[in-house]
CSV table of C-alpha atoms in Angstrom, one decimal:
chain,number,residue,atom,x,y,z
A,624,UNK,CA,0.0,0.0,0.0
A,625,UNK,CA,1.5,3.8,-1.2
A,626,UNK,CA,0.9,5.1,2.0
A,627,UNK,CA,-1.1,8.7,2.0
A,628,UNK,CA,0.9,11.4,1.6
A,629,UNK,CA,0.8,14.8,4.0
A,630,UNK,CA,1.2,18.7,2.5
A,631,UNK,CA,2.7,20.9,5.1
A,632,UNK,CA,0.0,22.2,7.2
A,633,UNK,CA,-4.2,22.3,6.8
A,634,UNK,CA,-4.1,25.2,4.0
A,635,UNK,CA,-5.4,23.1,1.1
A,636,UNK,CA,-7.9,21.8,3.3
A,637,UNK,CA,-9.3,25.6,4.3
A,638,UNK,CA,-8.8,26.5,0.2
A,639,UNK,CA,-10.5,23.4,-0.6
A,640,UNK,CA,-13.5,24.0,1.8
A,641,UNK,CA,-13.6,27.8,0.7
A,642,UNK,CA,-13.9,26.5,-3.1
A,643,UNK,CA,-16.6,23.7,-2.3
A,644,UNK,CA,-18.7,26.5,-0.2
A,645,UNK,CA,-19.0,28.2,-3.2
A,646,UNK,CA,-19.6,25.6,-5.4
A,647,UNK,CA,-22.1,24.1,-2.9
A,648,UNK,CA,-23.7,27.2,-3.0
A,649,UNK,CA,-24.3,27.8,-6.6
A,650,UNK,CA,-25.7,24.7,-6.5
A,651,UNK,CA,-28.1,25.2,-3.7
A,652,UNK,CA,-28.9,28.5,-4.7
A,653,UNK,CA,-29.4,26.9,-8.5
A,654,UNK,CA,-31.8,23.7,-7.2
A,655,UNK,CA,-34.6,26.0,-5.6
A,656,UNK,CA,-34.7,28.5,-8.2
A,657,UNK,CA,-35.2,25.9,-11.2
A,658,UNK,CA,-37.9,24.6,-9.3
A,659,UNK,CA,-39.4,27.9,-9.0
A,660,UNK,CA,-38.7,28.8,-12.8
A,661,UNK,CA,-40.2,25.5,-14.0
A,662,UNK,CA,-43.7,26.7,-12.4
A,663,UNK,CA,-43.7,29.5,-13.9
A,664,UNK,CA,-43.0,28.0,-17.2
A,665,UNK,CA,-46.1,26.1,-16.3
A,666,UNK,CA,-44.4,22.9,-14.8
A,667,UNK,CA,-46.6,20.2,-12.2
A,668,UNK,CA,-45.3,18.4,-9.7
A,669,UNK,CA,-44.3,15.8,-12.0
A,670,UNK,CA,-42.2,17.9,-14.4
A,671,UNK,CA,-40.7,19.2,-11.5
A,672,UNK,CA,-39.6,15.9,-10.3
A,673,UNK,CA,-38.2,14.7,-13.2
A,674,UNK,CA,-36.1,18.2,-13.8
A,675,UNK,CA,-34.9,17.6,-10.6
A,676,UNK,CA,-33.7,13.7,-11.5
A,677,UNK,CA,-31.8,15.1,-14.7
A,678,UNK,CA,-29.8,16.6,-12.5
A,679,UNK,CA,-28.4,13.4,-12.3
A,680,UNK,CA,-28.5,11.7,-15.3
A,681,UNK,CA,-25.2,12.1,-16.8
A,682,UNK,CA,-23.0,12.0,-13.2
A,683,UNK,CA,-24.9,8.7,-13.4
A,684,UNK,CA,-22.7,7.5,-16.3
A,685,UNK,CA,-19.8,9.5,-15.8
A,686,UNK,CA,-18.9,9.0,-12.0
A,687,UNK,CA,-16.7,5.5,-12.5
A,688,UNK,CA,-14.9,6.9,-15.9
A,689,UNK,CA,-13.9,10.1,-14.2
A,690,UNK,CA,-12.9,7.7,-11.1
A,691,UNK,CA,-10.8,5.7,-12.8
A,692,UNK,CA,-8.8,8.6,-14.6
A,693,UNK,CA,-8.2,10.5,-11.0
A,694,UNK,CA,-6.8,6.9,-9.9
A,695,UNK,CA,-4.6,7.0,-12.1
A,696,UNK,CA,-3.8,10.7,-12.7
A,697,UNK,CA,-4.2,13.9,-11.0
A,698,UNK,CA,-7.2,15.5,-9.1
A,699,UNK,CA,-7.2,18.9,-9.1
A,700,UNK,CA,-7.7,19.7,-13.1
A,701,UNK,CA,-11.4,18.1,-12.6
A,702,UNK,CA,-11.9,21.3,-9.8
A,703,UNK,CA,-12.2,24.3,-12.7
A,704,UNK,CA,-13.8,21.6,-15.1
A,705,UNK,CA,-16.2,21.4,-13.0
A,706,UNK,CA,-16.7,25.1,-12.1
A,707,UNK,CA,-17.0,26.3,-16.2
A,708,UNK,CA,-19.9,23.1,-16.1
A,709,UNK,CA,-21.8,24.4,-12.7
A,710,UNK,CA,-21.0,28.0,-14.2
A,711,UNK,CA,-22.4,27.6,-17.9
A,712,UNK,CA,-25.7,25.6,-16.3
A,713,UNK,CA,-26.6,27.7,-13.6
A,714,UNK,CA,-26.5,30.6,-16.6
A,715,UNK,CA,-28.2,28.6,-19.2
A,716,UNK,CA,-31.0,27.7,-16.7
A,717,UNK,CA,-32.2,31.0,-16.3
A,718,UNK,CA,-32.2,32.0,-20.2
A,719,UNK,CA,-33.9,28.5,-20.8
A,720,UNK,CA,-37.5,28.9,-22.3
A,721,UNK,CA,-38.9,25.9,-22.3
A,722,UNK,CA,-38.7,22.9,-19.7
A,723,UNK,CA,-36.8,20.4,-21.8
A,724,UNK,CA,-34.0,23.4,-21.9
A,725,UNK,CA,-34.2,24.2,-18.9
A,726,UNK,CA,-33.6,19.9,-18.1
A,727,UNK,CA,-30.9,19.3,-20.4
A,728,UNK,CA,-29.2,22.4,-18.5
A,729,UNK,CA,-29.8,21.0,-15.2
A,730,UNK,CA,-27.8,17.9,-16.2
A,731,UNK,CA,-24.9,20.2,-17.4
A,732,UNK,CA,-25.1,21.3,-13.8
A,733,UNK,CA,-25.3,18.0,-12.4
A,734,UNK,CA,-22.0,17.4,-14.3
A,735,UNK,CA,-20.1,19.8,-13.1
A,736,UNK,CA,-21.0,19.1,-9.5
A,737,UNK,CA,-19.7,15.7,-10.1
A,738,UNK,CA,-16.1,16.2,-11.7
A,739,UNK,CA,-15.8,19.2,-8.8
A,740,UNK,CA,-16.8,16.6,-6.0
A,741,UNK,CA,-15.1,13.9,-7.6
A,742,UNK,CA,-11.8,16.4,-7.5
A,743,UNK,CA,-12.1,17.2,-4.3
A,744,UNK,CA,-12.8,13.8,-2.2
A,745,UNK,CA,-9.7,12.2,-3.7
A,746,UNK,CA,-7.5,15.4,-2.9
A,747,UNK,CA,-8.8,14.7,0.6
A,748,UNK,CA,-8.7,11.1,0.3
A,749,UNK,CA,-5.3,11.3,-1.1
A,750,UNK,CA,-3.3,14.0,1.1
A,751,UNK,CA,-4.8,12.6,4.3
A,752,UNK,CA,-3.4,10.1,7.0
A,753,UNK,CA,-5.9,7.1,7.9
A,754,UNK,CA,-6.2,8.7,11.4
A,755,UNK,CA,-7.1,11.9,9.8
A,756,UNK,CA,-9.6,11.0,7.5
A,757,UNK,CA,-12.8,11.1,9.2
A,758,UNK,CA,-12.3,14.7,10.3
A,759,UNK,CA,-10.7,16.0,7.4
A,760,UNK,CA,-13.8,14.6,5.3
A,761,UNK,CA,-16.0,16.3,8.0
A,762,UNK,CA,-14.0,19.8,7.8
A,763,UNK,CA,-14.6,19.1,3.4
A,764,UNK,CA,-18.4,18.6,3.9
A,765,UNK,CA,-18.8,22.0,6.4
A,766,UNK,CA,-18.0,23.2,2.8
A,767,UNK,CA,-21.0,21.6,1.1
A,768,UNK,CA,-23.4,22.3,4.1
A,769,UNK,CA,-21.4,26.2,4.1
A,770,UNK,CA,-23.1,26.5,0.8
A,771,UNK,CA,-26.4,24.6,1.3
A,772,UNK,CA,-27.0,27.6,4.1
A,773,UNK,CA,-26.4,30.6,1.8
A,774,UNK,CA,-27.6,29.3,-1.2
A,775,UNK,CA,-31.9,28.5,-0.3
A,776,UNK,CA,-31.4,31.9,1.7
A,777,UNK,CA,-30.3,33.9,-1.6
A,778,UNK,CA,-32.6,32.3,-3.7
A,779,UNK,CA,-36.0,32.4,-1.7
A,780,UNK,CA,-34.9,36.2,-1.2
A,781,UNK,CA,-34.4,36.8,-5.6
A,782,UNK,CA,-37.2,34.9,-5.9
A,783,UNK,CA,-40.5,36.6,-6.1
A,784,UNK,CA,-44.1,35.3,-6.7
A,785,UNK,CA,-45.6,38.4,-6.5
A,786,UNK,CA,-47.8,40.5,-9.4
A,787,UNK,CA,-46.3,37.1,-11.8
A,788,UNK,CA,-42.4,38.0,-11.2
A,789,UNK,CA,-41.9,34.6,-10.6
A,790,UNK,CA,-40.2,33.7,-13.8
A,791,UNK,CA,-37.7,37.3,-14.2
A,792,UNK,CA,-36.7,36.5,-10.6
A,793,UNK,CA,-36.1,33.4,-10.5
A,794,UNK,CA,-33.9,33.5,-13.6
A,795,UNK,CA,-32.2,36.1,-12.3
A,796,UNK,CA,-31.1,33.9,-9.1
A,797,UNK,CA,-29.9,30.9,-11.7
A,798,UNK,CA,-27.6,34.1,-13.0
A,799,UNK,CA,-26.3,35.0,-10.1
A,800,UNK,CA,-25.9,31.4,-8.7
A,801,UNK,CA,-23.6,31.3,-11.8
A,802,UNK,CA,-21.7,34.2,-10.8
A,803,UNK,CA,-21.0,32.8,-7.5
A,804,UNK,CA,-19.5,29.6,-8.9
A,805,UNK,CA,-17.2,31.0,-10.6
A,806,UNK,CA,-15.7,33.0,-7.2
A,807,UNK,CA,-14.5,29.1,-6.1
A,808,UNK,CA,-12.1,29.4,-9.0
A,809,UNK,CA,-10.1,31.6,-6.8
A,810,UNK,CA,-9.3,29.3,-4.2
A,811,UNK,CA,-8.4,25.7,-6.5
A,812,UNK,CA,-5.1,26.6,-7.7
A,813,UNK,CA,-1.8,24.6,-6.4
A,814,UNK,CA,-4.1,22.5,-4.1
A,815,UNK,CA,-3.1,19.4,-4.9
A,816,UNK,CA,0.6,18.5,-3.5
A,817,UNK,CA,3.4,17.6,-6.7
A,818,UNK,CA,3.9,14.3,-4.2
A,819,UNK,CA,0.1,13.2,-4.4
A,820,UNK,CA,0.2,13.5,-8.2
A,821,UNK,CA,1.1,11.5,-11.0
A,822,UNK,CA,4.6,10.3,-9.4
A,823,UNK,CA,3.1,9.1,-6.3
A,824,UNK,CA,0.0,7.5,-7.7
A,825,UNK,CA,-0.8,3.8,-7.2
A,826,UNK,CA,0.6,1.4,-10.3
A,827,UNK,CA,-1.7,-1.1,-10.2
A,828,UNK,CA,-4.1,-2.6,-12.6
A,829,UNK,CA,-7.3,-1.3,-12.4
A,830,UNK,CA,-9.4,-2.9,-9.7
A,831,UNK,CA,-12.5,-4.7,-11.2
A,832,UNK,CA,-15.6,-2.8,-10.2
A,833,UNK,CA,-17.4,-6.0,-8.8
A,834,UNK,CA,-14.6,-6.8,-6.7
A,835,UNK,CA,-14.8,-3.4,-5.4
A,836,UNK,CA,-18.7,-3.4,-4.7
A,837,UNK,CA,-18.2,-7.2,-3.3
A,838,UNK,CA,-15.8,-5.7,-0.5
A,839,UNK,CA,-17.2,-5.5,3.3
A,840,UNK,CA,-18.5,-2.0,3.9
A,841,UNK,CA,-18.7,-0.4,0.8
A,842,UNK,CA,-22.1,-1.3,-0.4
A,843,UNK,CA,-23.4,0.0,3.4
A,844,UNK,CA,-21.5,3.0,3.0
A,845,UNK,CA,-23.1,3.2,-0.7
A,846,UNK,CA,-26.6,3.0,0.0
A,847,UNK,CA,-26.5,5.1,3.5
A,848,UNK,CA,-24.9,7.9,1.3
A,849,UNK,CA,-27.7,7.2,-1.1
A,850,UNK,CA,-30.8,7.4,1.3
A,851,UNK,CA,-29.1,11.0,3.0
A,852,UNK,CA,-28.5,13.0,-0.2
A,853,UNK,CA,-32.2,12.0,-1.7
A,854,UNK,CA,-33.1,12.8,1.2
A,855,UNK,CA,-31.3,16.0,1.1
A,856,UNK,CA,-31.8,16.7,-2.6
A,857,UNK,CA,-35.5,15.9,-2.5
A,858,UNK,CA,-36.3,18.0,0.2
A,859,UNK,CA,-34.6,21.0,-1.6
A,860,UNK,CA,-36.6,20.5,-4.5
A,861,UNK,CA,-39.9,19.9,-2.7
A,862,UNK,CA,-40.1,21.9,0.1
A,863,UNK,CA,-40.6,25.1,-2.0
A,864,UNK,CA,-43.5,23.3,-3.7
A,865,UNK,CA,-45.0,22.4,-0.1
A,866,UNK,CA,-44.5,26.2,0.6
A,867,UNK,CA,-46.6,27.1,-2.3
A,868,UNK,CA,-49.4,25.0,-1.4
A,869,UNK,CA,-49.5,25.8,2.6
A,870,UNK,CA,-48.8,29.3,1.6
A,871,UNK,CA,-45.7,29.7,2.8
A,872,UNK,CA,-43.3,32.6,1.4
A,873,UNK,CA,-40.1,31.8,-1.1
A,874,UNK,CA,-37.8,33.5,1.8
A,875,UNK,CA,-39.2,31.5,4.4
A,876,UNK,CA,-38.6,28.4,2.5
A,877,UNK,CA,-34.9,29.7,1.8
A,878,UNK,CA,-34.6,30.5,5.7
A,879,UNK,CA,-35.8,27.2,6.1
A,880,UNK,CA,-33.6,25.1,3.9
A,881,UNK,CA,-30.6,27.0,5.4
A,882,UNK,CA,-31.6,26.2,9.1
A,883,UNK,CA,-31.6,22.6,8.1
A,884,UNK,CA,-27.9,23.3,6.7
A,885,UNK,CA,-27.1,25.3,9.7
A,886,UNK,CA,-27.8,22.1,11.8
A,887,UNK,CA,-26.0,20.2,9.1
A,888,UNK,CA,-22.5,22.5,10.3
A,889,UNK,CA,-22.9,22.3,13.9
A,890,UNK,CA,-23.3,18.4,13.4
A,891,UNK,CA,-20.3,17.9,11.4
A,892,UNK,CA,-18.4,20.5,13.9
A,893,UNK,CA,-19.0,17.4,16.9
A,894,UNK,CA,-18.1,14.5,14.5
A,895,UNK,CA,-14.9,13.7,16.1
A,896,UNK,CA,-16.5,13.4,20.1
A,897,UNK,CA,-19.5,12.0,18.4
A,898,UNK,CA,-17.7,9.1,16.6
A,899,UNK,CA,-15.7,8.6,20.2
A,900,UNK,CA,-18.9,8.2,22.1
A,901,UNK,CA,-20.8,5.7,19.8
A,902,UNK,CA,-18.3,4.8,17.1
A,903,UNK,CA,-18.5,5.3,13.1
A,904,UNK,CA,-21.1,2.6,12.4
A,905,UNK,CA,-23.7,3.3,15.3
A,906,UNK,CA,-23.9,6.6,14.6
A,907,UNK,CA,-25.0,6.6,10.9
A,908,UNK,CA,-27.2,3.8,12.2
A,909,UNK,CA,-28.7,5.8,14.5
A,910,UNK,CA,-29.0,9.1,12.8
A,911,UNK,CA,-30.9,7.4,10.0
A,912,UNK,CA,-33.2,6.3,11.8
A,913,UNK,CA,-34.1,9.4,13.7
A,914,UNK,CA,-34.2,11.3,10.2
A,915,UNK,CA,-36.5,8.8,8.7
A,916,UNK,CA,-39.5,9.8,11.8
A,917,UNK,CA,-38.9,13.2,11.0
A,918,UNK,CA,-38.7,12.9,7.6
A,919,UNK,CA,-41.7,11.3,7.4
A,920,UNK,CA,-43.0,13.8,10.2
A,921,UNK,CA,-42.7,16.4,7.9
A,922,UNK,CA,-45.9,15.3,5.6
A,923,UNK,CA,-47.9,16.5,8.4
A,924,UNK,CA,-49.8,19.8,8.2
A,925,UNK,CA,-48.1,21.4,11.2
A,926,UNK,CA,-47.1,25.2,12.0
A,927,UNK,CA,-44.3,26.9,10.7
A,928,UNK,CA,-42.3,26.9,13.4
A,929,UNK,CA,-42.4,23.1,14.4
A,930,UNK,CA,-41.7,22.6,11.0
A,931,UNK,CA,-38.6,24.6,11.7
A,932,UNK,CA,-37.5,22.6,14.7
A,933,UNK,CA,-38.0,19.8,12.5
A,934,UNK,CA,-35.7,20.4,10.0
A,935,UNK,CA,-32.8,21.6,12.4
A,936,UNK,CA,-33.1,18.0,13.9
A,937,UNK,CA,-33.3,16.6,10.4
A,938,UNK,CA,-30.4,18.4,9.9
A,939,UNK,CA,-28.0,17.2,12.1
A,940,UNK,CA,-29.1,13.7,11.7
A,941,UNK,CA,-28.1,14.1,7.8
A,942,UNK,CA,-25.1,15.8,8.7
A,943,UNK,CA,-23.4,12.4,9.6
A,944,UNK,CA,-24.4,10.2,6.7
A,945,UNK,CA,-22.0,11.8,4.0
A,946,UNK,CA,-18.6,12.5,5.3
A,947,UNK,CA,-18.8,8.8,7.4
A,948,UNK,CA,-19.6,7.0,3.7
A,949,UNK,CA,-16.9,8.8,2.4
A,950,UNK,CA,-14.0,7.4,5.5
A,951,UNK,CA,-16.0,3.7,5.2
A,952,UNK,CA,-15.8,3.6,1.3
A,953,UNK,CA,-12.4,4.8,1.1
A,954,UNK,CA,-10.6,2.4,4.0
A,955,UNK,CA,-12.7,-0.4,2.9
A,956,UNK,CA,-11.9,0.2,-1.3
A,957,UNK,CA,-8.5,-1.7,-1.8
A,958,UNK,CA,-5.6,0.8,-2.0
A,959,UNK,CA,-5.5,1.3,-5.6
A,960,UNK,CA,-8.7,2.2,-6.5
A,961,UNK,CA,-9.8,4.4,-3.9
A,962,UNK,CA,-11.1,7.2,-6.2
A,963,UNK,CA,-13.4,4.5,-8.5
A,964,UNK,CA,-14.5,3.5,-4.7
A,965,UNK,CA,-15.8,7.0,-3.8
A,966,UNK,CA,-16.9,7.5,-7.9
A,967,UNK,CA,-19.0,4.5,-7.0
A,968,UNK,CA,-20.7,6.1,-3.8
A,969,UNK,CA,-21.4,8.9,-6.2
A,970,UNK,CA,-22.5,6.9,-8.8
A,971,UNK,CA,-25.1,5.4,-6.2
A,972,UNK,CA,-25.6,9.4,-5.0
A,973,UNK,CA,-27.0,10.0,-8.6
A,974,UNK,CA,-28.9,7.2,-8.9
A,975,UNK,CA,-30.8,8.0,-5.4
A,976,UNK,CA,-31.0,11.6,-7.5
A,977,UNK,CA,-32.5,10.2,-10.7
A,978,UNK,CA,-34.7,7.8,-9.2
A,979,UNK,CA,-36.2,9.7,-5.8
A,980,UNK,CA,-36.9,13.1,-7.3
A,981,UNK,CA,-38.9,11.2,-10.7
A,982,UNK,CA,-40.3,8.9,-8.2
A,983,UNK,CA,-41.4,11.7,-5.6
A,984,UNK,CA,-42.6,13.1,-8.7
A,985,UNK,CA,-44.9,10.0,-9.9
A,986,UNK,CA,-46.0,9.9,-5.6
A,987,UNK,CA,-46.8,13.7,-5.7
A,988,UNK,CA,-48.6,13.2,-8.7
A,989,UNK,CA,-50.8,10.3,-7.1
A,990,UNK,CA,-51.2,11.3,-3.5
A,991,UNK,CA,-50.4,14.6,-2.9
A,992,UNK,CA,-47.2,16.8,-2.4
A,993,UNK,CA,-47.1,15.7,1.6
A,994,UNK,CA,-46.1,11.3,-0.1
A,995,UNK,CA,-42.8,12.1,-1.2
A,996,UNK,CA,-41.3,13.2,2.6
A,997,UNK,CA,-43.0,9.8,3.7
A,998,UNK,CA,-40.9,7.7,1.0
A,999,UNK,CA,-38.1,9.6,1.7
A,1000,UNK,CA,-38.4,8.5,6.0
A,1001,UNK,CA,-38.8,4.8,4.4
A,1002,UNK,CA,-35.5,5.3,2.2
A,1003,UNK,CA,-33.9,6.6,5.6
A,1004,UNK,CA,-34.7,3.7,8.2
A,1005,UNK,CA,-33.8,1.0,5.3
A,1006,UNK,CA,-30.5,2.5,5.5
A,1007,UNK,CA,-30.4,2.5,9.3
A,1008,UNK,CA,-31.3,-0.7,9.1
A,1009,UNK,CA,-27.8,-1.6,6.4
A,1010,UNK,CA,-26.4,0.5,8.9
A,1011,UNK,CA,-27.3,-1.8,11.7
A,1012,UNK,CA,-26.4,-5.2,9.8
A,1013,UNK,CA,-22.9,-3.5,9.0
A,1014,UNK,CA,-22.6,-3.6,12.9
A,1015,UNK,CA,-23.7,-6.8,13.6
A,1016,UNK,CA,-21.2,-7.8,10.7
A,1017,UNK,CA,-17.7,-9.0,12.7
A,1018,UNK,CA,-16.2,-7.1,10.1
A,1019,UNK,CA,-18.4,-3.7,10.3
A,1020,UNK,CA,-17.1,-0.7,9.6
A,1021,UNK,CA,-15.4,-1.8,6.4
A,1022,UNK,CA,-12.8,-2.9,7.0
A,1023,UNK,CA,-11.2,-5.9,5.2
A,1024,UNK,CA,-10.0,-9.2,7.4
A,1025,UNK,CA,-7.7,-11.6,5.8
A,1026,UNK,CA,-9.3,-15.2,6.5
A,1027,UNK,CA,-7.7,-17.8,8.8
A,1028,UNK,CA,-5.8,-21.3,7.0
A,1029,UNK,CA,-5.0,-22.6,10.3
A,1030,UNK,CA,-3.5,-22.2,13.4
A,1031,UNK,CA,-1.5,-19.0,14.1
A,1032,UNK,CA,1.7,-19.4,15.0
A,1033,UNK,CA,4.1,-16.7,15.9
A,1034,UNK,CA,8.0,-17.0,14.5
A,1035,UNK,CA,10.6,-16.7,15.9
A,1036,UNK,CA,12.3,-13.5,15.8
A,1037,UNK,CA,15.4,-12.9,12.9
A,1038,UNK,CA,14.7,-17.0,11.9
A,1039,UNK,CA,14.2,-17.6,8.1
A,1040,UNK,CA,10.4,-18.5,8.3
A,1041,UNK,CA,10.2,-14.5,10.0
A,1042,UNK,CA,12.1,-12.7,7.6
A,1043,UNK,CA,10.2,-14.8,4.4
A,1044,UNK,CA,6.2,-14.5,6.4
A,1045,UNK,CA,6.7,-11.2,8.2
A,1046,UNK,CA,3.5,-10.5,9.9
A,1047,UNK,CA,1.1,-7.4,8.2
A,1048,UNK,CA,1.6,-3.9,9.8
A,1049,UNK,CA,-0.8,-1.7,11.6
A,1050,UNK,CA,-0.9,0.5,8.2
A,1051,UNK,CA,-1.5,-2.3,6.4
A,1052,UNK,CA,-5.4,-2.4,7.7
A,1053,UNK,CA,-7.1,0.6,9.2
A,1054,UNK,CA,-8.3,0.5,12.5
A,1055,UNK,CA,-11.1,-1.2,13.3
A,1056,UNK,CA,-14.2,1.1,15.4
């Protein structure tokens, strides 16, 4: 195993989060204001679902190429790739005229996201110590949640449903959105260490996919990432739909969806203690199931401002599900293929983005706007319970265990049978929760 390779100090992680707050937040400002546009382009609840799900579509075939090529290659040229791509959507969205423009842009949007994302988990995944890695992915995702604060607020306050504004405002919000994802350019330069680049790369032959997904703990880690970010992405998309109908204002929506990402920060702040106290696996077990009840919770009718506690719980529950996947994936993905690993877990991101906005969509359409929170709670406690089958799994937590032959036998020190078996380090296998 190459073992991971430190850059002098934290700066690349603090210009890394910087770039992904901004990115995030194009995103988040982007999501809401697309939903908002396609209304006023006359969109239902379906259309709005399956716009939503395009988002997805091509990171859906592109994750495991893009995956393999960082393996094997540098990281950081896939960062301004993706910016141009979240960039030229965002922008395209808000000229858009019709809703199959407006869809085809949202996957040029979704594309970008992915090579940035992509990018910027292997830097971290690269340029971090095993003992490092579950905070440093928790200090990368305060990034993501950074932007999923700003971005609702900015949008539900550009947005405007009044006197039929609807569709100039919004697109104005998909402009600016654009705007801001350019700024993250600033911060992306030199972040990726000469040592963690193509000299210091892995030689190996590519790891088969099915070998990777057949390893203990990464399909958990898969489908628990899966079940929080449709989770996450759906309720972006359909909370401002649920505000229309219970009449609740675009900049309360935005104030909303950025409490829920406030929570989201202050989780991710307490990872470390939290992962002390209950270890990696119970909490995303736990969490889960907690934000499936109030997930579900949410289809009720009730005031504003339970609805309000409700999502800052939600959103420290969700807080843990993404930056744990990420540690789980990439210590239980064999050492050579740790970037198709976490292009997998995206992979299975976009599919949970295709499939659970389209089929919120087809639920909305059938029993009201209120169904798809309730799928989404089901979604959650069927990953709490992977989560809790992970635990009960003697080797939970993903990490690999080579299988006994026999009996062990220790050698003896300096004899031949030592110096020709010598027995696997503690850097060989991470440690176990």
């Amino acid at each position: 195993m190459v073992p991971a390779v430190k850059g002098p100090g934290r700066g690349w992680l603090l210009r890394l989060v910087i770039a992904f707050a901004f990115a995030q937040g194009a995103v988040s400002m982007a999501r809401p204001a697309v939903s908002y546009r396609a209304l006023s382009l006359g969109a239902d609840e379906r259309a709005v679902g399956v716009i939503a799900g395009v988002y997805a579509l091509l990171p859906l075939f592109a994750a495991v190429p893009l995956g393999r090529r960082t393996d094997h290659g540098r990281c950081a040229p896939l960062l301004p790739v993706g910016v141009v791509l979240i960039s030229g959507g965002c922008a395209l969205s808000g000229t858009a005229v019709s809703l199959t423009a407006m869809a085809a842009w949202s996957g040029v949007m979704g594309l970008g996201h992915l090579c940035f994302v992509i990018g910027a988990q292997s830097i971290v995944a690269r340029q971090s110590g095993p003992a490092e890695q579950d905070r440093n992915f928790g200090y990368f995702t305060i990034g993501a949640s950074l932007g999923q604060l700003g971005g609702p607020v900015a949008a539900g306050f550009l947005v405007s449903a009044q006197d039929g504004a609807m569709a100039r405002t919004s697109a104005l919000a998909l402009v600016v959105s654009a705007a801001v994802a350019a700024v993250s350019v600033t911060s992306i330069w030199r972040i990726e260490h000469r040592t963690s680049g193509p000299a210091a790369r892995n030689q190996q032959a590519k790891v088969p996919v099915h070998r990777i997904l057949r390893t203990r703990g990464v399909p958990a880690g898969i489908f628990i990432s899966l079940a929080v970010l449709s989770a996450t992405d759906v309720l972006t998309a359909y909370l401002p739909v649920i505000g229309e109908q219970r009449g609740i204002a675009p900049a309360t929506i935005g104030l909303l969806l950025s409490l829920r990402a406030a929570a989201t920060i202050a989780c991710r702040l307490v990872m470390t203690p939290m992962i002390r106290l209950l270890g990696r696996t119970a909490l995303m077990t736990v969490t889960c199931l907690l934000g499936g009840l109030l997930c579900a919770g949410l289809a009720l009718p009730v005031p504003v401002r339970a609805l309000a506690v409700m999502l800052a719980v939600l959103g420290f529950c969700l807080g843990v599900g993404q930056p744990l996947s990420m540690t789980t994936v990439v210590q239980a993905a064999p050492a050579g293929a740790r970037s198709t690993a976490l292009a997998l877990r995206l992979t299975g991101n976009r599919l949970g983005q295709v499939a659970a906005p389209a089929s919120a969509g087809l639920v909305a359409g059938v029993a009201g706007t209120a169904a798809p929170f309730v799928m989404l709670g089901a979604l959650l406690l069927a990953a709490a319970g992977s989560g809790a089958r992970q635990a009960r799994d003697p080797a939970g937590g993903g990490v690999r265990r080579i299988p006994a032959t026999g009996p062990r036998r220790t050698p003896v020190k300096d004899s031949p049978v030592a110096q020709a078996c010598p027995q696997p380090s503690r850097e060989s296998f991470p440690d176990r929760e």
